[in-house]
Amino acid sequence: MLIFLTAGESHGKGVFAFLQGIPANLKVDKDFINNELRRRQRGYGRGGRQKIEKDKVEFLAGVREGKTLPGPILMAVWNKDFENWKDIMSPFCKVPNDKRVTRPRPGHADLVGALKYNQKDIRNILERASARETAGRVLGGSICKLFLKEV
């Protein structure tokens, strides 16, 4: 069974992908994964942030000597712009009221997410309902593509 999770916020420290169930000894091609991340960044409608972020995968667990280990795989794409957001995105600092997002953007997940999850600061929704979140999906999908090439 394959378990695939993503974590992280658009303006947080990074975006993360967790994969469990990939067989051990799968050859991991870091260049292939980084190329997939570059393809994501070239997509239609990319904002100005694409000029700041040059996404590259970092393996935090589950890969050694270029091959998968028997345990879970944890990958990260770090957000270079986090320094500009660390006060707003800090896990424990109180965010000033003037820095909170209280008006939903038309056509986005803001309003529905704020209502569903009872959030007064819409940033708690928009940080995950962001194109940046797809970087984690690309990480997980790239490993799956490498696996499918082998079977």
C-alpha positions as a printed Julia matrix, in Angstrom:
151×3 Matrix{Float64}:
   0.0    0.0     0.0
   1.27   3.46   -0.91
   0.76   6.36    1.5
   1.41   9.84    0.12
   1.1   13.02    2.2
   2.13  16.62    1.68
   2.73  19.27    4.32
   3.87  22.86    4.51
   2.53  26.28    3.73
   3.07  28.49    0.71
   5.06  31.06    2.72
   6.29  28.68    5.43
   9.77  27.15    5.69
   9.07  24.67    2.93
   6.81  22.19    1.22
   7.23  18.53    2.13
   6.26  15.16    0.69
   6.07  11.9     2.64
   5.91   8.57    0.81
   5.58   5.17    2.44
   5.34   1.91    0.54
   7.94   2.47   -2.18
  10.12  -0.66   -2.39
  13.7   -0.55   -1.14
  16.57  -0.25   -3.62
  14.71   1.88   -6.17
  17.3    4.04   -7.93
  16.49   7.7    -7.26
  17.39  10.16  -10.0
  17.65  13.54   -8.29
  18.14  15.31  -11.63
  14.89  13.8   -12.93
  13.0   15.07   -9.87
  14.53  18.55  -10.15
  13.58  18.62  -13.84
   9.99  17.74  -12.91
  10.03  20.65  -10.43
  11.28  22.96  -13.2
   8.43  21.77  -15.44
   5.96  22.67  -12.68
   7.37  26.17  -12.48
   6.95  26.76  -16.21
   3.19  26.14  -16.05
   0.59  28.61  -17.23
  -0.23  31.55  -14.96
   2.91  31.43  -12.84
   3.29  34.48  -10.63
   6.29  36.64   -9.87
   7.32  34.28   -7.11
   8.64  31.87   -9.73
  11.51  34.31  -10.26
  12.44  34.04   -6.56
  12.11  30.29   -6.05
  14.3   27.85   -7.96
  12.93  24.62   -6.56
  15.31  21.76   -5.81
  14.53  18.59   -3.91
  16.28  17.79   -0.63
  15.93  14.29    0.77
  15.48  14.27    4.54
  14.91  10.53    5.0
  14.51   7.29    3.12
  17.26   7.55    0.49
  20.87   6.51    0.87
  23.56   6.06   -1.77
  21.04   7.04   -4.43
  18.56   4.27   -3.58
  15.44   4.08   -1.48
  15.61   2.49    1.95
  12.92   0.14    3.33
  11.32   2.94    5.37
   9.37   6.08    4.44
  10.79   8.78    2.18
  10.66  12.42    3.27
  11.49  15.17    0.78
  11.56  18.96    1.03
  11.51  21.98   -1.22
  12.63  24.93    0.88
  11.07  28.37    0.49
  13.81  30.95   -0.05
  11.35  33.77    0.65
  10.54  32.49    4.16
  12.75  35.12    5.82
  10.31  37.79    4.62
   7.38  35.88    6.13
   8.84  34.4     9.33
   6.96  36.79   11.65
   3.62  36.18    9.94
   4.17  32.41    9.51
   5.81  31.66   12.87
   4.27  28.65   14.62
   4.09  30.49   17.96
   4.28  34.27   17.51
   1.03  36.21   17.72
   0.18  37.74   14.33
  -0.86  41.42   14.51
  -4.45  42.05   13.43
  -3.36  44.23   10.51
  -1.4   41.26    9.09
  -4.39  38.89    9.16
  -6.29  38.12    5.96
 -10.01  38.65    6.55
 -11.41  39.2     3.04
 -11.74  36.15    0.81
 -10.5   36.41   -2.76
 -13.16  35.73   -5.39
 -12.74  32.39   -7.12
 -10.38  30.92   -4.52
 -10.82  28.38   -1.74
 -10.62  31.15    0.88
 -14.29  31.56    1.8
 -15.28  27.9     1.68
 -12.18  26.83    3.62
 -12.63  29.53    6.27
 -16.24  28.47    6.81
 -15.5   24.73    6.76
 -12.59  24.94    9.21
 -13.91  27.88   11.27
 -10.91  30.14   10.57
 -11.01  33.88   11.17
  -7.61  34.45    9.53
  -8.04  33.25    5.95
  -4.25  32.89    5.62
  -4.7   29.55    7.42
  -6.58  28.38    4.32
  -4.83  30.14    1.47
  -1.38  28.93    2.54
  -2.39  25.35    1.67
  -4.81  26.19   -1.16
  -1.89  27.54   -3.16
  -0.08  26.63   -6.35
   3.05  26.32   -4.21
   1.52  23.25   -2.56
   1.8   21.41   -5.88
   5.58  21.25   -5.4
   4.97  18.52   -2.81
   2.75  16.65   -5.25
   5.48  16.83   -7.88
   7.99  15.38   -5.4
   5.79  12.39   -4.6
   4.69  11.92   -8.19
   8.3   11.96   -9.41
   9.25   9.08   -7.12
   6.19   7.18   -8.34
   7.21   7.83  -11.96
  10.67   6.43  -11.22
   9.06   3.34   -9.7
   6.73   2.85  -12.67
   9.7    3.0   -15.06
  11.1   -0.04  -13.24
   8.0   -2.27  -13.28
